Tab-separated table of C-alpha atoms and ligand atoms in Angstrom:
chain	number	residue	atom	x	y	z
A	5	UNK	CA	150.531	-154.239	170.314
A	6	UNK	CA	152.202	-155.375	167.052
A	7	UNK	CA	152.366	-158.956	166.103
A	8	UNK	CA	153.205	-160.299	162.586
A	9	UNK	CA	150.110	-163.343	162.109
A	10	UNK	CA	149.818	-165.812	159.969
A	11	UNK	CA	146.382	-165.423	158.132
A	12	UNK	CA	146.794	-168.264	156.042
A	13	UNK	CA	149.765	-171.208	155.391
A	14	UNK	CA	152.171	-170.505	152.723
A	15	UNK	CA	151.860	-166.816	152.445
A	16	UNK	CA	153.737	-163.959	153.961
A	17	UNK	CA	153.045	-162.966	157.854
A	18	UNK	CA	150.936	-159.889	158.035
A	19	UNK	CA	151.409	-157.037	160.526
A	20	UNK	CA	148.987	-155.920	162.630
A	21	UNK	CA	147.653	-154.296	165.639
A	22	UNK	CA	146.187	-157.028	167.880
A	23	UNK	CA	144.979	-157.090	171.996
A	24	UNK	CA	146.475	-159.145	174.509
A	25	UNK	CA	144.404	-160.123	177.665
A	26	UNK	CA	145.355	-160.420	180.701
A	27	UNK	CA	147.198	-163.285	182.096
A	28	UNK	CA	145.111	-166.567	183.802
A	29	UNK	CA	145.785	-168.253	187.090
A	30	UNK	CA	149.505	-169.692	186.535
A	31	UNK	CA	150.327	-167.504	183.526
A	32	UNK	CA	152.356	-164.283	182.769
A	33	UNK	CA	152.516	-161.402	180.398
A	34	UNK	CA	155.410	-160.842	179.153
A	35	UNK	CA	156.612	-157.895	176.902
A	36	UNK	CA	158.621	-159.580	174.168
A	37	UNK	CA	161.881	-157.310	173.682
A	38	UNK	CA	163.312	-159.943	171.264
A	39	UNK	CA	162.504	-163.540	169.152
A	40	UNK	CA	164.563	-165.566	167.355
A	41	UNK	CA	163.272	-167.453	164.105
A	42	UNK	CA	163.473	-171.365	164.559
A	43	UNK	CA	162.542	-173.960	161.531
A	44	UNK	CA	160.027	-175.742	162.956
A	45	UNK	CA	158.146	-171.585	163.390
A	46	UNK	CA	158.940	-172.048	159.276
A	47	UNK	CA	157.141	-175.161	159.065
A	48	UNK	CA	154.288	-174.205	160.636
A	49	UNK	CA	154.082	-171.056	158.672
A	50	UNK	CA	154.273	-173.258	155.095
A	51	UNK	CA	151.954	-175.562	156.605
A	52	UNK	CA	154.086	-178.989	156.928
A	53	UNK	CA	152.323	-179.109	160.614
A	54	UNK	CA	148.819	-178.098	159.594
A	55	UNK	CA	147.241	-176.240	162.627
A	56	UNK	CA	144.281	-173.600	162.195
A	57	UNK	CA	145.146	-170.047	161.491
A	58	UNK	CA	145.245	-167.210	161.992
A	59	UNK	CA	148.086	-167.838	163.756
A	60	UNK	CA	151.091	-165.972	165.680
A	61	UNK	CA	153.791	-168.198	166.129
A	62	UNK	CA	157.573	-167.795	167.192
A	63	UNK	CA	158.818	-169.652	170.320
A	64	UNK	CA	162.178	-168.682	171.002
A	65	UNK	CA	162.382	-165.453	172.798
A	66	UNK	CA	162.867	-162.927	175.566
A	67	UNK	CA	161.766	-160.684	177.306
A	68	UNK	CA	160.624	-158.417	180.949
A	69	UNK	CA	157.624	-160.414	182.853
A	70	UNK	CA	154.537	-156.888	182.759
A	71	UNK	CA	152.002	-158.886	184.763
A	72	UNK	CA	151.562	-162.516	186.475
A	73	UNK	CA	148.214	-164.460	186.641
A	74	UNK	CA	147.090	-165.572	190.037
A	75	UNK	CA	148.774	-168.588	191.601
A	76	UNK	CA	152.018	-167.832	190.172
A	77	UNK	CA	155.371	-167.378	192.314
A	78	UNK	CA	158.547	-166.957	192.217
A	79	UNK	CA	158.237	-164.696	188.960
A	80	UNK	CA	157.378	-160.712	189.337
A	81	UNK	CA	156.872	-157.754	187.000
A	82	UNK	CA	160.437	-156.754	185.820
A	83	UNK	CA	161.809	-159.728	185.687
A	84	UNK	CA	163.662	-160.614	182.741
A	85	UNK	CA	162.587	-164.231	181.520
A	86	UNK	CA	163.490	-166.054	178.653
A	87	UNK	CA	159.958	-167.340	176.482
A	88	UNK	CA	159.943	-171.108	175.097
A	89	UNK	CA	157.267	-173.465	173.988
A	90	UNK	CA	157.994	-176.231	176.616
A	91	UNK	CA	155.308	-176.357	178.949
A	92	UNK	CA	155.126	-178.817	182.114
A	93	UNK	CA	152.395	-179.465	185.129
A	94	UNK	CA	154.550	-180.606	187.148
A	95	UNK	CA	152.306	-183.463	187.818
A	96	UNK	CA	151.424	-185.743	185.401
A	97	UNK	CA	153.378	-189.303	184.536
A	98	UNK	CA	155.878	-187.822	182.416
A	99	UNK	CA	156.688	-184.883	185.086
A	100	UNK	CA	156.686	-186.698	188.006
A	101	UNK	CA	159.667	-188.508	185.939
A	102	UNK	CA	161.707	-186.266	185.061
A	103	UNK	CA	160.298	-186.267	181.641
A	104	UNK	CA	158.933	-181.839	181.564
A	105	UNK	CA	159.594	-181.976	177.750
A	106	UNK	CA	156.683	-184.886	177.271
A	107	UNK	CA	154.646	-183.271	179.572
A	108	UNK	CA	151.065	-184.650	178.982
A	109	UNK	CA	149.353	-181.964	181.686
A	110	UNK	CA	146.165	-180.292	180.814
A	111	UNK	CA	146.528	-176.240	181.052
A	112	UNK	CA	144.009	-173.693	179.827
A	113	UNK	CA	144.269	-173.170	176.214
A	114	UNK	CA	142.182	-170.165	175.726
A	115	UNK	CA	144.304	-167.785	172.929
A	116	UNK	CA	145.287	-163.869	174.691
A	117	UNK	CA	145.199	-162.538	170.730
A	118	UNK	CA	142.629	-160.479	169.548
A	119	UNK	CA	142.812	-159.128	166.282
A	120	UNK	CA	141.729	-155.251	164.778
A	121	UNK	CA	138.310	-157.043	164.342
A	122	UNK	CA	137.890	-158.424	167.524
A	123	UNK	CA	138.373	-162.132	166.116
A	124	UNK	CA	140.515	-164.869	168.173
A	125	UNK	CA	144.018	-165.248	166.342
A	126	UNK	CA	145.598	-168.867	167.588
A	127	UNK	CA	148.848	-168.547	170.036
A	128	UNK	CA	151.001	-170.713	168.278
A	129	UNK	CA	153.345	-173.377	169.521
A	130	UNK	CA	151.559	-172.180	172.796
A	131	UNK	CA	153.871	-168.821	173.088
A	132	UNK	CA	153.396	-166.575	170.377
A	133	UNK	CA	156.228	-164.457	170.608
A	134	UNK	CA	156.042	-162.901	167.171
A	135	UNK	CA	154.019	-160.329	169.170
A	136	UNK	CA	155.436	-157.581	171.472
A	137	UNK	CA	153.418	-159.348	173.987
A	138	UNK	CA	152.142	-162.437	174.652
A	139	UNK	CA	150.736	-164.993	177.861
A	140	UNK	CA	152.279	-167.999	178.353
A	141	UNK	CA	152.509	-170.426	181.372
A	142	UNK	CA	154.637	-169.595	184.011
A	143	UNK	CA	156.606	-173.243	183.594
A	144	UNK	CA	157.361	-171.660	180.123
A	145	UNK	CA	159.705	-168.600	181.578
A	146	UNK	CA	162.857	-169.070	183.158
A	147	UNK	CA	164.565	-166.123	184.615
A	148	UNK	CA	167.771	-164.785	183.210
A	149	UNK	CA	170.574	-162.720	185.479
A	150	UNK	CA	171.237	-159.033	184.785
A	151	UNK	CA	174.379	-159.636	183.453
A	152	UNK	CA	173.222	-161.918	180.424
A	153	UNK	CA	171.816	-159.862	177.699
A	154	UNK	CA	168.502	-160.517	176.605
A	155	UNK	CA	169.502	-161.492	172.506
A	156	UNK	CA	171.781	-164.531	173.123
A	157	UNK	CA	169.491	-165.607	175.901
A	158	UNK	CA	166.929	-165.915	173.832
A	159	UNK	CA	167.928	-168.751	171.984
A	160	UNK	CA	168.281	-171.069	175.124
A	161	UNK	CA	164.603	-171.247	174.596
A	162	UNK	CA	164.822	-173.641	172.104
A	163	UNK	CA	167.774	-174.237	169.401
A	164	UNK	CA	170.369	-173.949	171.863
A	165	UNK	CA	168.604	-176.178	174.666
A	166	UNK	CA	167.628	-178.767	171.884
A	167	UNK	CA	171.421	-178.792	170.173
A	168	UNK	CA	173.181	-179.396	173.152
A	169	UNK	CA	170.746	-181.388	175.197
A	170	UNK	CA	170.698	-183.947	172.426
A	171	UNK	CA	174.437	-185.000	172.923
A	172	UNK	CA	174.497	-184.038	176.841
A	173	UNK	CA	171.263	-185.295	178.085
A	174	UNK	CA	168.951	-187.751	175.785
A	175	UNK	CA	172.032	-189.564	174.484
A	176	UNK	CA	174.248	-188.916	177.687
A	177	UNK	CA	177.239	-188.855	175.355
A	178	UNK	CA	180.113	-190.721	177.072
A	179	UNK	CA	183.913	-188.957	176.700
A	180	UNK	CA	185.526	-190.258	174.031
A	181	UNK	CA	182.528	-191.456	171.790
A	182	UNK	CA	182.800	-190.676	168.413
A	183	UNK	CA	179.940	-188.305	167.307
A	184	UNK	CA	178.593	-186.992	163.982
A	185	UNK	CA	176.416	-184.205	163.837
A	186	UNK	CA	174.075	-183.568	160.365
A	187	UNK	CA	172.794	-180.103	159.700
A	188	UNK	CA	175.233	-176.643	161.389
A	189	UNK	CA	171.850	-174.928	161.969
A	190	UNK	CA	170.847	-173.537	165.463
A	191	UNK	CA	170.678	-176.769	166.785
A	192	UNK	CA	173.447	-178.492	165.092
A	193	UNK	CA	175.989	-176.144	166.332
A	194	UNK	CA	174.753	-176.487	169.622
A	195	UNK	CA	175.115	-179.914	169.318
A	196	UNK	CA	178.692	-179.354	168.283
A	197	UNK	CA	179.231	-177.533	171.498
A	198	UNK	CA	177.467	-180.138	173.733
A	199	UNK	CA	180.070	-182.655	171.826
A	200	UNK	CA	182.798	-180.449	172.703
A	201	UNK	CA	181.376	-180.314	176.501
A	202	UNK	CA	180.812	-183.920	176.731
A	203	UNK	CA	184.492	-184.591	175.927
A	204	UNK	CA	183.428	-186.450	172.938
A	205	UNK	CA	186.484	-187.272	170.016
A	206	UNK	CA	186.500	-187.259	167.054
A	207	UNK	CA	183.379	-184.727	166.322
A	208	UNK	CA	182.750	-184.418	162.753
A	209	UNK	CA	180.511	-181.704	161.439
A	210	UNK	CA	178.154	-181.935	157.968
A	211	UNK	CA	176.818	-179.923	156.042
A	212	UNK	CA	176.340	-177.890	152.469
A	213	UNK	CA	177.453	-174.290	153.783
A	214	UNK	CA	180.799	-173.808	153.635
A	215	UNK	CA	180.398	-170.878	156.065
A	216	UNK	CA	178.831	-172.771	158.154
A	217	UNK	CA	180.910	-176.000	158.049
A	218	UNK	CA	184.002	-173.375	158.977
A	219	UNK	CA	182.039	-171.972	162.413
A	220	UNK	CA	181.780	-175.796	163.864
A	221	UNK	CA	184.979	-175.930	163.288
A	222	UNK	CA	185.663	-172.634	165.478
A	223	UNK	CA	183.192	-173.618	167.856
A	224	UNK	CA	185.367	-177.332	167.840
A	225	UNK	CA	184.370	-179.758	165.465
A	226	UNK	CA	187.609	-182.021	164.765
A	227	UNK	CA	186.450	-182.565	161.290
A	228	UNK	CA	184.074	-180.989	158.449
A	229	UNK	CA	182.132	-183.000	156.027
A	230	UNK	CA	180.582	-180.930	152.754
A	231	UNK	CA	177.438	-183.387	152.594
A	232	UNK	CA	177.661	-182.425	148.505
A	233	UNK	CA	181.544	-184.467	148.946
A	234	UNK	CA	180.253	-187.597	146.626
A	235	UNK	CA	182.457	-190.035	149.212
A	236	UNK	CA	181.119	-187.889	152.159
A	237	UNK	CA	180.453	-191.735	154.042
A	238	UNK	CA	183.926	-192.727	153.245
A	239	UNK	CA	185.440	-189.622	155.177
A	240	UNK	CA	183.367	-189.621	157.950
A	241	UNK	CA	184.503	-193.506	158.234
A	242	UNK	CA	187.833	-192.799	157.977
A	243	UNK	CA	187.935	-189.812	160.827
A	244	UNK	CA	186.430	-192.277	163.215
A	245	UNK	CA	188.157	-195.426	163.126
A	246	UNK	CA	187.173	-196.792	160.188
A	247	UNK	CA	183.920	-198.188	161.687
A	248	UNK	CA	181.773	-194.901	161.252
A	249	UNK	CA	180.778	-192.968	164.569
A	250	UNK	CA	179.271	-193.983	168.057
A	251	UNK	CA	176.728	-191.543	167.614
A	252	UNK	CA	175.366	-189.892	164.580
A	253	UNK	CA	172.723	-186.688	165.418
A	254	UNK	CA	170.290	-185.503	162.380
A	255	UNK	CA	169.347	-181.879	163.459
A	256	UNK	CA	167.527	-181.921	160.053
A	257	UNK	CA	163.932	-182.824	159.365
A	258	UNK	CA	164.875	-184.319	155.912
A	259	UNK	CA	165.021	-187.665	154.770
A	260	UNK	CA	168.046	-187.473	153.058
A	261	UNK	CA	169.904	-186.517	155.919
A	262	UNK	CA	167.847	-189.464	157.846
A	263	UNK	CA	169.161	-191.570	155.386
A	264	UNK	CA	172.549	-190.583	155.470
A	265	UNK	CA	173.012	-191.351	159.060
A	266	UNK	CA	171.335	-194.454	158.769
A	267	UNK	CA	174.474	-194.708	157.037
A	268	UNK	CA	177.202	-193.791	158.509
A	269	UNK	CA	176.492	-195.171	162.081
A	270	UNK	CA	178.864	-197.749	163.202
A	271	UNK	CA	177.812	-201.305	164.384
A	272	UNK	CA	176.489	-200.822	167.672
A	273	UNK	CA	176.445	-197.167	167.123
A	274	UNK	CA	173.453	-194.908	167.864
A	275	UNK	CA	171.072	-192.431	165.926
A	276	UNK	CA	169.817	-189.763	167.389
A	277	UNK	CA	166.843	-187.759	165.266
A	278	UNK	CA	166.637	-184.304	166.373
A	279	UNK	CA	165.219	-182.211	163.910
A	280	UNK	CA	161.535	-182.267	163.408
A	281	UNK	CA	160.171	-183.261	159.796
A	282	UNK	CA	157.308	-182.446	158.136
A	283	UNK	CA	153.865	-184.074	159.343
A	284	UNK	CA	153.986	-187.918	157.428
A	285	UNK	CA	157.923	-188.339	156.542
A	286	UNK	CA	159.024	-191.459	157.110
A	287	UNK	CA	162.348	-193.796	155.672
A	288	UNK	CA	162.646	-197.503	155.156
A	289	UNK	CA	164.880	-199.376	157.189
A	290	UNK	CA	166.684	-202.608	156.789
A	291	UNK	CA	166.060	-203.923	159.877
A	292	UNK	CA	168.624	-207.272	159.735
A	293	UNK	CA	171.115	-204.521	159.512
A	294	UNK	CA	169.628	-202.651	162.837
A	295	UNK	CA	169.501	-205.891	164.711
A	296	UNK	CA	172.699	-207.732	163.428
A	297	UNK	CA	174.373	-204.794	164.043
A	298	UNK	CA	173.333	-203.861	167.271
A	299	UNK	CA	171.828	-200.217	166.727
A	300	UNK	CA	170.017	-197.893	168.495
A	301	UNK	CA	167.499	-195.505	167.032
A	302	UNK	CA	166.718	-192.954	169.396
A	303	UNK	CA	164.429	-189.726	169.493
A	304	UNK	CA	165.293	-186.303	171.224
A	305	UNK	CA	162.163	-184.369	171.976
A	306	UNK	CA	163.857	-180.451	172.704
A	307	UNK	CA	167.242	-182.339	173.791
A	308	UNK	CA	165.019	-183.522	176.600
A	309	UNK	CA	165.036	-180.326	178.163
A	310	UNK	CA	163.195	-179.242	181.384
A	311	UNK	CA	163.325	-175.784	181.272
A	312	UNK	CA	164.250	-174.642	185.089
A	313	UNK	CA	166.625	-177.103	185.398
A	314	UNK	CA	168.506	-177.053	182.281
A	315	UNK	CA	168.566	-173.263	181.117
A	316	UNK	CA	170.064	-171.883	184.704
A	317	UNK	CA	173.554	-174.665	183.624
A	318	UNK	CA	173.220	-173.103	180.425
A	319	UNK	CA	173.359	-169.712	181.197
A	320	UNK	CA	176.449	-170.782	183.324
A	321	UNK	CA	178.630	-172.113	180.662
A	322	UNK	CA	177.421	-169.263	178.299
A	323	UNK	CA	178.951	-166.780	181.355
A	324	UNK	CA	182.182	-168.728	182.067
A	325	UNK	CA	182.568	-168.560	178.155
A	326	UNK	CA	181.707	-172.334	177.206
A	327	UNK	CA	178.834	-171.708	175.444
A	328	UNK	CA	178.866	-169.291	172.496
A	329	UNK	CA	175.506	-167.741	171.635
A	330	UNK	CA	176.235	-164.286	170.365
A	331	UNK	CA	177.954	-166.004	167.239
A	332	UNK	CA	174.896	-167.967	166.432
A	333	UNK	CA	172.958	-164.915	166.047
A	334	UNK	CA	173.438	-163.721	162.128
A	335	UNK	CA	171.054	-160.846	161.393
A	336	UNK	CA	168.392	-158.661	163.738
A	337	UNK	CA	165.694	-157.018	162.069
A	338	UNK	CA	162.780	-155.032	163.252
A	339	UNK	CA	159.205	-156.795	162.946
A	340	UNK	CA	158.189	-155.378	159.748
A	341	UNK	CA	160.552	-157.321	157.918
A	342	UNK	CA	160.218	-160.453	159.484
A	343	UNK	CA	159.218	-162.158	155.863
A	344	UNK	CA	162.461	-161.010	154.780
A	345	UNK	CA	164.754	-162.935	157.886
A	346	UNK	CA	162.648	-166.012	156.877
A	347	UNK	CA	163.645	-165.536	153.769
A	348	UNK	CA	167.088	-165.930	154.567
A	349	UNK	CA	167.034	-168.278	156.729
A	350	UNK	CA	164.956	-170.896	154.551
A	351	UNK	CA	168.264	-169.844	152.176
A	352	UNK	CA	170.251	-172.139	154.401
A	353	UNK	CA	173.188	-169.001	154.794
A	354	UNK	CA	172.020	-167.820	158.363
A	355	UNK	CA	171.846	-169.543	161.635
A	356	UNK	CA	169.620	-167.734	163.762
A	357	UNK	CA	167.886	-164.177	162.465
A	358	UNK	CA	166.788	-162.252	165.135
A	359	UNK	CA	163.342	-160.050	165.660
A	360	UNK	CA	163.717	-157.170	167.545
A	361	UNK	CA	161.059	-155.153	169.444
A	362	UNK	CA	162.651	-153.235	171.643
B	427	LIG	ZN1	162.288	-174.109	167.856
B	428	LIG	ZN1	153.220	-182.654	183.197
């Protein structure tokens, strides 16, 4: 099998020849036909997570189930499954409340990867689909209908799921609310589109791309922000009410864009931080304004997402034609020039560059 690993952070993935074992009670084998690059696969590679190496990471894929692990049912060989990192028991505190994405389970961590050498290579972010094949646990596949192609399923995995679960599900966006949404990556323009589904108005999109700042308006942003504009605050304040929004969601990991929103929020408005910084960033905050004003900070771990529940709704809107996911997919490239689609997409130009195996 051919996986692309990470011998060391900061340097270009290497391509190699590498065994997969079999799959362990609750987990399946899956042959990886395609997997989408996601940032935080990018921070891990550069380091900003530390983690040992080697490593194969990637996280947000699909593929056909080749073999299941005993004690696992309702999956079969052949089925087609999408492959994320969200992993739940099903019954620890967090699961037993609804809570899959802070799962806090115990589940048998023993890596599938072998290397040419016979050395253990790490399954990162607990999938390791920058492999044609990996093992993962079966909470970590959802099955996708024969009619939904495998490359814009894919990306339900994660940036999809996280975009639009953000708005729908950890913030519960009422219709009507004002929103603003930071960053038109992967999970920014899915947040666009859970805006869109929630009903909110006005939505107003940010970024630096123009490109990019044109699709969330396609995909049914109200307004578009350049965050370069110097009086970027001012217009955002002036599209929604005058007051700033209800909701502001940073899909960045950055602390300018952390700062921005901090911002731009109206009194008794609410941030929601997405995007996943680097291990150790952290922003000041003046907290007479958070309390005098009334505002809520708020985290979204994966937009909350429990995989089984939330991918099957997904896959329904993306079928009736209220989801897009084909448009969100810029480039495919084979394996062997995966260091070239990261490339790109730590450019900023792309939104999701696909790997294809099959
Ligand atoms: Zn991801
Ligand atoms: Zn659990």
């Amino acid at each position: 099998m051919r996986a692309a690993i990470c011998r060391s952070h900061g340097t270009r993935l290497s391509i190699e020849e590498i065994d997969v074992a079999p799959p362990g009670p609750d987990h399946v084998r899956v042959d990886i036909h395609v997997c989408a690059i996601c940032h935080s696969d990018i921070t891990y590679i550069d380091g900003g997570w530390g983690g040992p190496t080697p490593a194969i990471y990637g996280h947000e894929a699909a593929g056909i189930v080749e073999s299941i692990g005993k004690g696992v049912s309702g999956i079969e060989p052949g089925d087609r499954v999408i492959v994320g990192l969200l992993r739940s028991c099903g019954d620890c505190f967090h699961c037993q409340r609804g809570e899959e994405n802070l799962c806090s389970g115990t589940f048998a961590e023993t890596s599938p990867f072998t290397d040419a050498s016979g050395s253990a290579v790490v399954r990162g972010l607990n999938t390791g689909a920058f492999a044609a094949q990996t093992v993962v646990h079966r909470s970590q596949v959802v099955i996708v209908p024969d009619d939904v192609p495998l490359a814009p399923a894919s990306l339900l995995a994660c940036g999809v799921l996280t975009g639009f679960g953000a708005v729908a599900t950890t913030a519960s966006v009422p219709a009507g609310s004002s929103v603003a949404i930071i960053g038109l990556g992967g999970v920014g323009l899915s947040a666009v589109q859970g805006a869109v589904h929630t009903g909110a108005h006005p939505i107003v999109a940010i970024d630096i791309v123009p490109q990019k700042l044109a699709f969330a308006r396609e995909l049914g942003a109200t307004h578009v922000v350049n965050a370069t504009e110097p009086h970027r605050t001012k217009v955002v304040r002036e599209a929604t009410s005058g007051v700033g929004p209800d909701f502001v969601f940073v899909t960045v990991g950055v602390r300018s864009a952390i700062d921005q929103a901090l911002g731009m929020v109206r009194r008794g408005g609410t941030v929601v931080f997405v995007g996943m910084p680097p291990t150790g960033l952290s922003t000041e905050i003046e907290v007479t304004n958070l309390a005098d004003g009334s505002q809520t900070l708020m985290g979204s771990k994966m937009g909350s997402g429990r995989m089984a529940h939330d991918v099957p709704r997904l896959i329904e809107l993306y079928r009736s034609g209220d989801l897009v996911l084909d448009g969100l997919i810029s480039h495919t490239y084979p394996l062997e020039e995966i260091n070239e689609a990261i490339a790109e997409v730590k450019a900023g130009e792309v939104v999701r560059n696909l790997i294809q195996f099959v």
